[in-house]
mmCIF file of C-alpha atoms in Angstrom:
data_model
loop_
_atom_site.group_PDB
_atom_site.id
_atom_site.type_symbol
_atom_site.label_atom_id
_atom_site.label_comp_id
_atom_site.label_asym_id
_atom_site.label_seq_id
_atom_site.Cartn_x
_atom_site.Cartn_y
_atom_site.Cartn_z
ATOM 1 C CA MET A 1 3.753 -43.578 74.402
ATOM 2 C CA THR A 2 5.916 -43.651 77.567
ATOM 3 C CA ASP A 3 6.749 -45.705 80.675
ATOM 4 C CA ASP A 4 9.148 -45.218 83.562
ATOM 5 C CA ASN A 5 12.081 -46.729 81.655
ATOM 6 C CA LYS A 6 11.581 -45.245 78.158
ATOM 7 C CA THR A 7 12.169 -41.825 76.640
ATOM 8 C CA PRO A 8 8.942 -40.206 75.377
ATOM 9 C CA THR A 9 8.420 -40.601 71.610
ATOM 10 C CA SER A 10 9.327 -37.481 69.667
ATOM 11 C CA TYR A 11 6.543 -36.982 67.148
ATOM 12 C CA THR A 12 7.066 -35.540 63.664
ATOM 13 C CA TYR A 13 4.625 -34.556 60.970
ATOM 14 C CA GLU A 14 5.665 -37.688 59.060
ATOM 15 C CA HIS A 15 4.423 -39.831 61.981
ATOM 16 C CA SER A 16 0.915 -38.593 61.115
ATOM 17 C CA GLY A 17 1.340 -39.618 57.484
ATOM 18 C CA VAL A 18 2.379 -36.277 55.965
ATOM 19 C CA SER A 19 5.763 -36.030 54.263
ATOM 20 C CA ILE A 20 7.119 -32.495 53.994
ATOM 21 C CA ALA A 21 10.057 -33.806 51.985
ATOM 22 C CA ALA A 22 7.768 -35.444 49.440
ATOM 23 C CA GLY A 23 5.793 -32.221 49.076
ATOM 24 C CA ASN A 24 8.951 -30.203 48.525
ATOM 25 C CA ALA A 25 10.188 -32.724 45.984
ATOM 26 C CA LEU A 26 6.904 -32.456 44.083
ATOM 27 C CA VAL A 27 7.096 -28.658 43.946
ATOM 28 C CA LYS A 28 10.621 -28.926 42.569
ATOM 29 C CA ALA A 29 9.581 -31.527 40.004
ATOM 30 C CA ILE A 30 6.586 -29.599 38.674
ATOM 31 C CA GLY A 31 8.375 -26.258 38.474
ATOM 32 C CA PRO A 32 9.477 -26.799 34.852
ATOM 33 C CA LEU A 33 5.930 -27.879 33.950
ATOM 34 C CA ALA A 34 4.541 -24.592 35.231
ATOM 35 C CA LYS A 35 7.344 -22.656 33.554
ATOM 36 C CA SER A 36 6.378 -24.186 30.210
ATOM 37 C CA THR A 37 2.987 -22.428 30.429
ATOM 38 C CA ALA A 38 4.432 -18.900 30.736
ATOM 39 C CA ARG A 39 2.652 -16.265 28.658
ATOM 40 C CA PRO A 40 2.595 -12.453 28.425
ATOM 41 C CA GLY A 41 1.593 -11.216 31.866
ATOM 42 C CA ALA A 42 2.885 -14.213 33.839
ATOM 43 C CA ASP A 43 6.231 -15.934 34.190
ATOM 44 C CA ALA A 44 4.553 -18.956 35.867
ATOM 45 C CA ASP A 45 7.205 -19.391 38.569
ATOM 46 C CA LEU A 46 6.089 -21.408 41.599
ATOM 47 C CA GLY A 47 7.008 -21.121 45.258
ATOM 48 C CA GLY A 48 5.531 -17.856 46.457
ATOM 49 C CA PHE A 49 2.440 -17.372 48.575
ATOM 50 C CA GLY A 50 0.550 -16.140 45.540
ATOM 51 C CA GLY A 51 0.955 -15.726 41.801
ATOM 52 C CA PHE A 52 1.217 -12.382 40.004
ATOM 53 C CA PHE A 53 -0.378 -11.490 36.693
ATOM 54 C CA ASP A 54 0.228 -8.255 34.789
ATOM 55 C CA LEU A 55 -2.880 -7.306 32.789
ATOM 56 C CA LYS A 56 -1.091 -4.445 31.079
ATOM 57 C CA ALA A 57 1.639 -6.773 29.835
ATOM 58 C CA ALA A 58 -1.085 -9.039 28.492
ATOM 59 C CA GLY A 59 -2.318 -6.179 26.320
ATOM 60 C CA TYR A 60 -5.535 -5.207 28.112
ATOM 61 C CA LYS A 61 -6.674 -1.586 28.369
ATOM 62 C CA ASP A 62 -10.003 -1.648 30.237
ATOM 63 C CA PRO A 63 -10.586 -5.297 31.165
ATOM 64 C CA LEU A 64 -13.321 -7.041 33.070
ATOM 65 C CA LEU A 65 -12.075 -10.032 35.035
ATOM 66 C CA VAL A 66 -14.032 -13.287 34.799
ATOM 67 C CA ALA A 67 -13.368 -16.119 37.260
ATOM 68 C CA GLY A 68 -14.510 -19.696 37.473
ATOM 69 C CA ASN A 69 -13.727 -22.958 39.202
ATOM 70 C CA ASP A 70 -14.654 -26.583 38.609
ATOM 71 C CA GLY A 71 -13.582 -30.170 39.091
ATOM 72 C CA VAL A 72 -13.599 -33.356 37.055
ATOM 73 C CA GLY A 73 -16.191 -35.305 39.035
ATOM 74 C CA THR A 74 -16.093 -39.075 39.225
ATOM 75 C CA LYS A 75 -14.118 -39.313 35.998
ATOM 76 C CA VAL A 76 -11.190 -39.016 38.412
ATOM 77 C CA LYS A 77 -12.123 -42.450 39.763
ATOM 78 C CA LEU A 78 -11.724 -43.964 36.298
ATOM 79 C CA ALA A 79 -8.291 -42.397 36.028
ATOM 80 C CA ILE A 80 -7.304 -43.814 39.430
ATOM 81 C CA ASP A 81 -8.698 -47.296 38.883
ATOM 82 C CA HIS A 82 -7.094 -47.682 35.449
ATOM 83 C CA ASP A 83 -3.796 -45.816 35.967
ATOM 84 C CA ARG A 84 -4.750 -43.097 33.476
ATOM 85 C CA HIS A 85 -3.420 -40.080 35.347
ATOM 86 C CA ASP A 86 -1.619 -38.403 32.446
ATOM 87 C CA ARG A 87 -4.500 -36.475 30.855
ATOM 88 C CA ILE A 88 -7.080 -36.048 33.616
ATOM 89 C CA GLY A 89 -5.485 -32.643 34.236
ATOM 90 C CA GLU A 90 -6.546 -31.556 30.758
ATOM 91 C CA ASP A 91 -10.134 -32.189 31.808
ATOM 92 C CA LEU A 92 -9.635 -30.014 34.867
ATOM 93 C CA VAL A 93 -8.401 -27.094 32.789
ATOM 94 C CA ALA A 94 -11.021 -27.613 30.087
ATOM 95 C CA MET A 95 -13.948 -27.492 32.486
ATOM 96 C CA CYS A 96 -12.785 -24.100 33.741
ATOM 97 C CA VAL A 97 -11.537 -22.379 30.582
ATOM 98 C CA ASN A 98 -14.523 -23.442 28.478
ATOM 99 C CA ASP A 99 -16.730 -21.751 31.075
ATOM 100 C CA LEU A 100 -14.731 -18.536 30.669
ATOM 101 C CA ILE A 101 -14.711 -18.436 26.881
ATOM 102 C CA VAL A 102 -18.517 -18.508 26.814
ATOM 103 C CA GLN A 103 -18.396 -15.112 28.574
ATOM 104 C CA GLY A 104 -16.051 -13.882 25.847
ATOM 105 C CA ALA A 105 -13.104 -13.991 28.243
ATOM 106 C CA GLU A 106 -9.575 -15.098 27.406
ATOM 107 C CA PRO A 107 -8.252 -17.439 30.131
ATOM 108 C CA LEU A 108 -5.183 -15.819 31.649
ATOM 109 C CA PHE A 109 -4.029 -17.909 34.586
ATOM 110 C CA PHE A 110 -4.887 -21.152 36.321
ATOM 111 C CA LEU A 111 -4.407 -22.629 39.793
ATOM 112 C CA ASP A 112 -5.005 -26.224 40.807
ATOM 113 C CA TYR A 113 -5.827 -28.058 44.028
ATOM 114 C CA PHE A 114 -4.640 -31.666 44.357
ATOM 115 C CA ALA A 115 -5.813 -33.486 47.487
ATOM 116 C CA THR A 116 -4.846 -37.003 48.511
ATOM 117 C CA GLY A 117 -4.357 -39.188 51.563
ATOM 118 C CA LYS A 118 -0.688 -39.956 50.874
ATOM 119 C CA LEU A 119 1.365 -38.137 48.285
ATOM 120 C CA GLU A 120 2.648 -40.395 45.542
ATOM 121 C CA ASN A 121 4.873 -38.084 43.574
ATOM 122 C CA GLY A 122 4.846 -40.183 40.433
ATOM 123 C CA VAL A 123 1.059 -39.891 40.239
ATOM 124 C CA ALA A 124 0.933 -36.228 41.224
ATOM 125 C CA GLU A 125 3.561 -35.304 38.642
ATOM 126 C CA ARG A 126 1.594 -37.054 35.904
ATOM 127 C CA VAL A 127 -1.582 -35.228 36.902
ATOM 128 C CA VAL A 128 0.147 -31.841 36.993
ATOM 129 C CA ALA A 129 1.775 -32.547 33.623
ATOM 130 C CA GLY A 130 -1.731 -32.935 32.221
ATOM 131 C CA ILE A 131 -2.788 -29.667 33.855
ATOM 132 C CA ALA A 132 0.187 -27.906 32.269
ATOM 133 C CA GLU A 133 -0.680 -29.354 28.874
ATOM 134 C CA GLY A 134 -4.263 -28.161 29.264
ATOM 135 C CA CYS A 135 -3.016 -24.687 30.125
ATOM 136 C CA LYS A 136 -0.894 -24.604 26.990
ATOM 137 C CA LEU A 137 -3.852 -25.712 24.884
ATOM 138 C CA ALA A 138 -5.914 -22.888 26.418
ATOM 139 C CA GLY A 139 -3.143 -20.285 26.319
ATOM 140 C CA CYS A 140 -3.190 -19.608 30.066
ATOM 141 C CA ALA A 141 -0.395 -19.744 32.633
ATOM 142 C CA LEU A 142 -0.228 -22.212 35.525
ATOM 143 C CA ILE A 143 0.859 -19.762 38.209
ATOM 144 C CA GLY A 144 0.220 -21.725 41.398
ATOM 145 C CA GLY A 145 -1.742 -24.341 43.239
ATOM 146 C CA GLU A 146 -2.012 -26.391 46.391
ATOM 147 C CA THR A 147 -1.056 -29.961 47.156
ATOM 148 C CA ALA A 148 -2.867 -31.240 50.233
ATOM 149 C CA GLU A 149 -1.788 -34.469 51.909
ATOM 150 C CA MET A 150 -4.570 -35.478 54.296
ATOM 151 C CA PRO A 151 -4.221 -38.931 55.899
ATOM 152 C CA GLY A 152 -7.533 -40.514 56.736
ATOM 153 C CA MET A 153 -9.542 -38.395 54.297
ATOM 154 C CA TYR A 154 -9.048 -40.562 51.224
ATOM 155 C CA ALA A 155 -8.732 -44.282 50.523
ATOM 156 C CA ALA A 156 -5.305 -45.533 49.500
ATOM 157 C CA GLY A 157 -4.425 -44.271 46.031
ATOM 158 C CA ASP A 158 -7.378 -41.886 45.789
ATOM 159 C CA TYR A 159 -7.133 -38.177 45.053
ATOM 160 C CA ASP A 160 -9.392 -35.339 43.999
ATOM 161 C CA LEU A 161 -8.888 -32.252 41.874
ATOM 162 C CA ALA A 162 -10.218 -28.720 41.702
ATOM 163 C CA GLY A 163 -9.264 -25.969 39.311
ATOM 164 C CA PHE A 164 -9.528 -22.194 39.433
ATOM 165 C CA CYS A 165 -9.127 -19.906 36.430
ATOM 166 C CA VAL A 166 -9.255 -16.166 35.836
ATOM 167 C CA GLY A 167 -9.745 -14.575 32.444
ATOM 168 C CA ALA A 168 -10.328 -11.127 31.019
ATOM 169 C CA VAL A 169 -12.389 -9.447 28.346
ATOM 170 C CA GLU A 170 -12.292 -5.823 27.264
ATOM 171 C CA ARG A 171 -15.239 -3.870 28.627
ATOM 172 C CA GLY A 172 -18.087 -3.917 26.100
ATOM 173 C CA GLU A 173 -16.907 -7.111 24.383
ATOM 174 C CA GLN A 174 -18.260 -9.585 26.946
ATOM 175 C CA LEU A 175 -20.876 -12.141 25.877
ATOM 176 C CA THR A 176 -23.995 -11.846 28.014
ATOM 177 C CA GLY A 177 -26.705 -13.183 25.714
ATOM 178 C CA ASP A 178 -28.195 -9.743 25.082
ATOM 179 C CA ARG A 179 -27.311 -9.951 21.378
ATOM 180 C CA VAL A 180 -29.221 -13.189 20.820
ATOM 181 C CA ALA A 181 -32.235 -12.585 18.575
ATOM 182 C CA GLU A 182 -35.162 -14.482 17.135
ATOM 183 C CA GLY A 183 -33.997 -16.217 13.966
ATOM 184 C CA ASP A 184 -30.408 -16.747 15.129
ATOM 185 C CA VAL A 185 -28.929 -20.043 14.004
ATOM 186 C CA LEU A 186 -27.471 -22.537 16.470
ATOM 187 C CA LEU A 187 -24.156 -24.140 15.536
ATOM 188 C CA GLY A 188 -22.774 -27.080 17.492
ATOM 189 C CA LEU A 189 -19.087 -27.910 17.879
ATOM 190 C CA ALA A 190 -18.356 -31.609 18.226
ATOM 191 C CA SER A 191 -17.260 -32.950 21.588
ATOM 192 C CA SER A 192 -14.326 -35.320 22.011
ATOM 193 C CA GLY A 193 -16.437 -37.829 23.963
ATOM 194 C CA VAL A 194 -18.271 -37.826 27.269
ATOM 195 C CA HIS A 195 -16.114 -34.882 28.424
ATOM 196 C CA SER A 196 -16.430 -34.617 32.245
ATOM 197 C CA ASN A 197 -20.120 -34.986 33.044
ATOM 198 C CA GLY A 198 -22.364 -37.998 33.476
ATOM 199 C CA TYR A 199 -19.649 -40.269 34.842
ATOM 200 C CA SER A 200 -21.647 -41.417 37.833
ATOM 201 C CA LEU A 201 -24.049 -42.970 35.330
ATOM 202 C CA VAL A 202 -21.200 -44.263 33.151
ATOM 203 C CA ARG A 203 -19.555 -45.938 36.127
ATOM 204 C CA ARG A 204 -22.871 -47.388 37.306
ATOM 205 C CA LEU A 205 -23.408 -48.912 33.863
ATOM 206 C CA ALA A 206 -19.850 -50.258 33.837
ATOM 207 C CA ALA A 207 -20.422 -51.980 37.181
ATOM 208 C CA ASP A 208 -23.915 -53.299 36.450
ATOM 209 C CA LYS A 209 -23.132 -54.486 32.925
ATOM 210 C CA GLY A 210 -19.707 -55.915 33.732
ATOM 211 C CA TRP A 211 -17.830 -53.919 31.133
ATOM 212 C CA LYS A 212 -14.206 -54.914 30.557
ATOM 213 C CA LEU A 213 -12.734 -51.465 30.143
ATOM 214 C CA ASP A 214 -9.253 -52.760 29.325
ATOM 215 C CA ARG A 215 -10.572 -54.627 26.269
ATOM 216 C CA PRO A 216 -11.533 -53.282 22.832
ATOM 217 C CA ALA A 217 -14.848 -51.436 22.747
ATOM 218 C CA LEU A 218 -17.764 -53.414 21.346
ATOM 219 C CA PHE A 219 -18.212 -50.697 18.722
ATOM 220 C CA ASP A 220 -14.509 -50.359 17.809
ATOM 221 C CA ALA A 221 -12.169 -53.342 17.793
ATOM 222 C CA ASP A 222 -9.144 -51.049 17.368
ATOM 223 C CA ARG A 223 -9.505 -49.053 20.585
ATOM 224 C CA LEU A 224 -9.919 -49.926 24.251
ATOM 225 C CA LEU A 225 -13.158 -48.889 25.912
ATOM 226 C CA ILE A 226 -11.241 -47.125 28.693
ATOM 227 C CA ASP A 227 -9.513 -44.977 26.061
ATOM 228 C CA TYR A 228 -12.899 -43.778 24.823
ATOM 229 C CA LEU A 229 -14.138 -43.053 28.327
ATOM 230 C CA ILE A 230 -11.003 -41.266 29.540
ATOM 231 C CA GLU A 231 -10.618 -39.052 26.438
ATOM 232 C CA PRO A 232 -10.110 -35.477 27.748
ATOM 233 C CA THR A 233 -12.657 -32.712 27.403
ATOM 234 C CA ARG A 234 -12.044 -30.677 24.269
ATOM 235 C CA ILE A 235 -10.697 -27.161 24.864
ATOM 236 C CA TYR A 236 -12.354 -24.672 22.495
ATOM 237 C CA VAL A 237 -10.603 -21.472 23.579
ATOM 238 C CA LYS A 238 -8.075 -20.846 20.823
ATOM 239 C CA THR A 239 -10.581 -21.658 18.090
ATOM 240 C CA LEU A 240 -13.347 -19.415 19.384
ATOM 241 C CA LEU A 241 -11.454 -16.393 20.710
ATOM 242 C CA PRO A 242 -10.739 -14.724 17.322
ATOM 243 C CA PHE A 243 -14.376 -15.044 16.254
ATOM 244 C CA ILE A 244 -15.594 -13.640 19.565
ATOM 245 C CA ARG A 245 -13.283 -10.647 19.268
ATOM 246 C CA ALA A 246 -14.485 -10.086 15.709
ATOM 247 C CA GLY A 247 -18.064 -9.851 17.013
ATOM 248 C CA ARG A 248 -19.277 -12.791 14.950
ATOM 249 C CA ILE A 249 -20.799 -14.797 17.830
ATOM 250 C CA HIS A 250 -23.894 -13.670 19.745
ATOM 251 C CA ALA A 251 -23.690 -16.220 22.567
ATOM 252 C CA LEU A 252 -21.988 -19.452 23.588
ATOM 253 C CA ALA A 253 -23.124 -22.321 25.797
ATOM 254 C CA HIS A 254 -20.684 -24.865 27.218
ATOM 255 C CA ILE A 255 -22.505 -28.216 27.338
ATOM 256 C CA THR A 256 -21.702 -29.663 30.755
ATOM 257 C CA GLY A 257 -23.902 -31.109 33.526
ATOM 258 C CA GLY A 258 -27.527 -30.788 32.458
ATOM 259 C CA GLY A 259 -26.719 -31.492 28.820
ATOM 260 C CA LEU A 260 -28.140 -29.549 25.910
ATOM 261 C CA LEU A 261 -31.493 -29.034 27.591
ATOM 262 C CA GLU A 262 -30.286 -27.106 30.616
ATOM 263 C CA ASN A 263 -27.145 -25.341 29.387
ATOM 264 C CA VAL A 264 -28.357 -23.586 26.249
ATOM 265 C CA PRO A 265 -31.084 -21.591 28.096
ATOM 266 C CA ARG A 266 -28.448 -20.120 30.419
ATOM 267 C CA VAL A 267 -27.343 -17.725 27.654
ATOM 268 C CA LEU A 268 -30.789 -16.732 26.369
ATOM 269 C CA PRO A 269 -32.915 -13.660 27.149
ATOM 270 C CA ALA A 270 -36.217 -14.281 28.926
ATOM 271 C CA HIS A 271 -38.304 -14.079 25.722
ATOM 272 C CA LEU A 272 -36.364 -16.516 23.525
ATOM 273 C CA HIS A 273 -36.377 -20.309 23.171
ATOM 274 C CA ALA A 274 -33.868 -22.639 21.509
ATOM 275 C CA ARG A 275 -35.026 -25.509 19.311
ATOM 276 C CA ILE A 276 -32.466 -28.231 18.566
ATOM 277 C CA ASP A 277 -32.954 -31.018 16.028
ATOM 278 C CA ALA A 278 -31.218 -34.150 17.338
ATOM 279 C CA GLY A 279 -31.228 -35.532 13.806
ATOM 280 C CA ALA A 280 -28.985 -32.721 12.569
ATOM 281 C CA TRP A 281 -25.843 -34.641 13.472
ATOM 282 C CA GLU A 282 -24.954 -38.312 13.581
ATOM 283 C CA GLN A 283 -24.984 -39.836 17.045
ATOM 284 C CA SER A 284 -21.476 -41.009 17.918
ATOM 285 C CA ARG A 285 -20.818 -44.693 18.422
ATOM 286 C CA LEU A 286 -19.864 -44.038 22.033
ATOM 287 C CA MET A 287 -23.101 -42.194 22.806
ATOM 288 C CA ALA A 288 -25.118 -44.876 21.019
ATOM 289 C CA PHE A 289 -23.334 -47.516 23.085
ATOM 290 C CA LEU A 290 -24.078 -45.752 26.365
ATOM 291 C CA GLN A 291 -27.716 -45.281 25.405
ATOM 292 C CA ALA A 292 -28.159 -48.903 24.355
ATOM 293 C CA GLN A 293 -26.386 -50.316 27.402
ATOM 294 C CA GLY A 294 -28.561 -48.311 29.770
ATOM 295 C CA ASN A 295 -31.760 -48.417 27.719
ATOM 296 C CA ILE A 296 -31.703 -44.635 28.201
ATOM 297 C CA GLU A 297 -34.586 -42.622 26.801
ATOM 298 C CA PRO A 298 -33.652 -39.778 24.383
ATOM 299 C CA GLU A 299 -34.943 -37.164 26.822
ATOM 300 C CA GLU A 300 -32.627 -38.490 29.528
ATOM 301 C CA MET A 301 -29.680 -38.455 27.108
ATOM 302 C CA ALA A 302 -30.370 -34.792 26.312
ATOM 303 C CA ARG A 303 -30.201 -33.743 29.975
ATOM 304 C CA THR A 304 -27.325 -35.998 31.063
ATOM 305 C CA PHE A 305 -24.687 -36.121 28.305
ATOM 306 C CA ASN A 306 -23.384 -33.655 25.741
ATOM 307 C CA CYS A 307 -24.602 -36.129 23.080
ATOM 308 C CA GLY A 308 -21.711 -35.277 20.771
ATOM 309 C CA VAL A 309 -21.935 -31.461 21.017
ATOM 310 C CA GLY A 310 -19.579 -29.784 23.484
ATOM 311 C CA MET A 311 -20.256 -26.142 22.632
ATOM 312 C CA VAL A 312 -23.279 -24.367 21.127
ATOM 313 C CA LEU A 313 -23.036 -21.019 19.314
ATOM 314 C CA ALA A 314 -25.878 -18.597 18.601
ATOM 315 C CA VAL A 315 -25.046 -16.579 15.466
ATOM 316 C CA ALA A 316 -26.836 -14.314 13.016
ATOM 317 C CA ALA A 317 -28.594 -16.273 10.270
ATOM 318 C CA ASP A 318 -26.719 -14.475 7.480
ATOM 319 C CA GLU A 319 -23.394 -15.255 9.190
ATOM 320 C CA ALA A 320 -23.966 -18.912 10.029
ATOM 321 C CA GLU A 321 -22.851 -20.596 6.808
ATOM 322 C CA GLN A 322 -19.597 -18.682 6.487
ATOM 323 C CA LEU A 323 -18.804 -18.988 10.191
ATOM 324 C CA ALA A 324 -19.346 -22.748 10.017
ATOM 325 C CA LYS A 325 -16.841 -22.909 7.158
ATOM 326 C CA ASP A 326 -14.326 -20.767 9.041
ATOM 327 C CA LEU A 327 -14.652 -22.872 12.185
ATOM 328 C CA THR A 328 -14.177 -26.028 10.130
ATOM 329 C CA GLU A 329 -10.998 -24.589 8.636
ATOM 330 C CA ALA A 330 -9.855 -23.818 12.187
ATOM 331 C CA GLY A 331 -10.116 -27.506 13.084
ATOM 332 C CA GLU A 332 -13.595 -27.885 14.552
ATOM 333 C CA THR A 333 -16.322 -30.261 13.432
ATOM 334 C CA VAL A 334 -19.397 -28.060 13.044
ATOM 335 C CA TYR A 335 -23.096 -28.929 12.856
ATOM 336 C CA THR A 336 -26.054 -26.660 12.178
ATOM 337 C CA ILE A 337 -28.329 -27.929 14.922
ATOM 338 C CA GLY A 338 -31.221 -25.516 15.335
ATOM 339 C CA ALA A 339 -32.463 -21.976 15.753
ATOM 340 C CA ILE A 340 -33.762 -19.377 18.197
ATOM 341 C CA GLU A 341 -37.466 -18.591 18.245
ATOM 342 C CA ALA A 342 -39.814 -16.463 20.333
ATOM 343 C CA GLY A 343 -41.071 -18.090 23.513
ATOM 344 C CA GLN A 344 -40.314 -18.740 27.156
ATOM 345 C CA ARG A 345 -36.613 -18.943 27.892
ATOM 346 C CA GLY A 346 -35.669 -22.573 27.536
ATOM 347 C CA CYS A 347 -34.604 -25.298 25.150
ATOM 348 C CA THR A 348 -36.422 -28.014 23.244
ATOM 349 C CA VAL A 349 -34.549 -30.968 21.769
ATOM 350 C CA PHE A 350 -36.578 -33.072 19.360
ATOM 351 C CA GLY A 351 -36.111 -36.023 17.057
ATOM 352 C CA ALA A 352 -38.001 -38.092 14.537
ATOM 353 C CA ASP A 353 -38.568 -41.783 15.088
ATOM 354 C CA GLU A 354 -35.300 -43.775 15.078
ATOM 355 C CA VAL A 355 -33.265 -40.667 15.961
ATOM 356 C CA TRP A 356 -31.281 -41.639 19.068
ATOM 357 C CA SER A 357 -32.928 -45.079 18.819
ATOM 358 C CA ALA A 358 -36.390 -43.674 19.553
ATOM 359 C CA ARG A 359 -39.396 -45.832 18.730
ATOM 360 C CA GLU A 360 -41.414 -42.757 17.766
ATOM 361 C CA ALA A 361 -40.995 -39.017 17.323
ATOM 362 C CA TRP A 362 -39.987 -37.381 20.606
ATOM 363 C CA THR A 363 -39.596 -33.979 22.234
ATOM 364 C CA ALA A 364 -37.843 -32.894 25.430
ATOM 365 C CA THR A 365 -38.208 -29.369 26.826
ATOM 366 C CA HIS A 366 -36.599 -27.509 29.706
ATOM 367 C CA ASN A 367 -37.825 -23.996 30.544
ATOM 368 C CA ALA A 368 -35.478 -21.896 32.620
#
């Protein structure tokens, strides 16, 4: 703005709401976090235009690369509204690396994208610390990322996240579903909670029902409801990788958006159908609470939430019992939840009366 008696204003990037100094300070602060995720093939240094990864140093001879990206959805809004920024980064990593392990791929390196209206370094550092922790849990290196400060794009205090991960599997060892056969047993690995899907419904219930998230849960007087809802997505990589490499797993399905009904068919051949008995595991108190609060029908639960099962394995019938024991010894909670039969590619989840609070026996089917 000028007039005849004033010197024209000299604009800077900071006048528009973007602080280069704050961005540089963040990069400096998160450098040690990235360094802590170093692994064979990557030193995890930040600051370049791109990150290097040495597949030979990682021990691969003839690898196929597998890439994936994902976000955390509206669970981020819970983290923002309740100052729970420290572990939302684990969710970001989990949603990507769990998608790679189902292809048989070891996650190798990870990059993140953090976008906000105004950079608050304290918040950003806490988020990135969670990303680094997730990378360590998955065994992959945080080799880069992007912090975008975009005034006017986000409400005050808001941010969003995206993650990108690349993994590798030796040629011939990838999981494609072609080994799944009629008679295979389905094993389910317990989830840690809602994981990172279905939060638009969770938040709608919270608003409509007036939940007090900072108070003890109705089903557990010893823990706040927000702590249940913000619990990070479980990362299954280190548990599953040895069994995949040993050839003991025919297929894996990560239970994300679409629930059991829509995710299991993604790893089945066209002539096979999965049948899952919802009574094969005890419904968690959290899932029962969500269902009761929303008066949600069992079929809707099966296509919206993971319902207590975060990963499904298809394994040979004669291997299932021993593999379940081995997975339990490795730290997983394992359920035998169903089997593979001949039929159109798809999944049927069924329950007797009273299973998942049903008034009568029920069946839900999704054909892919």
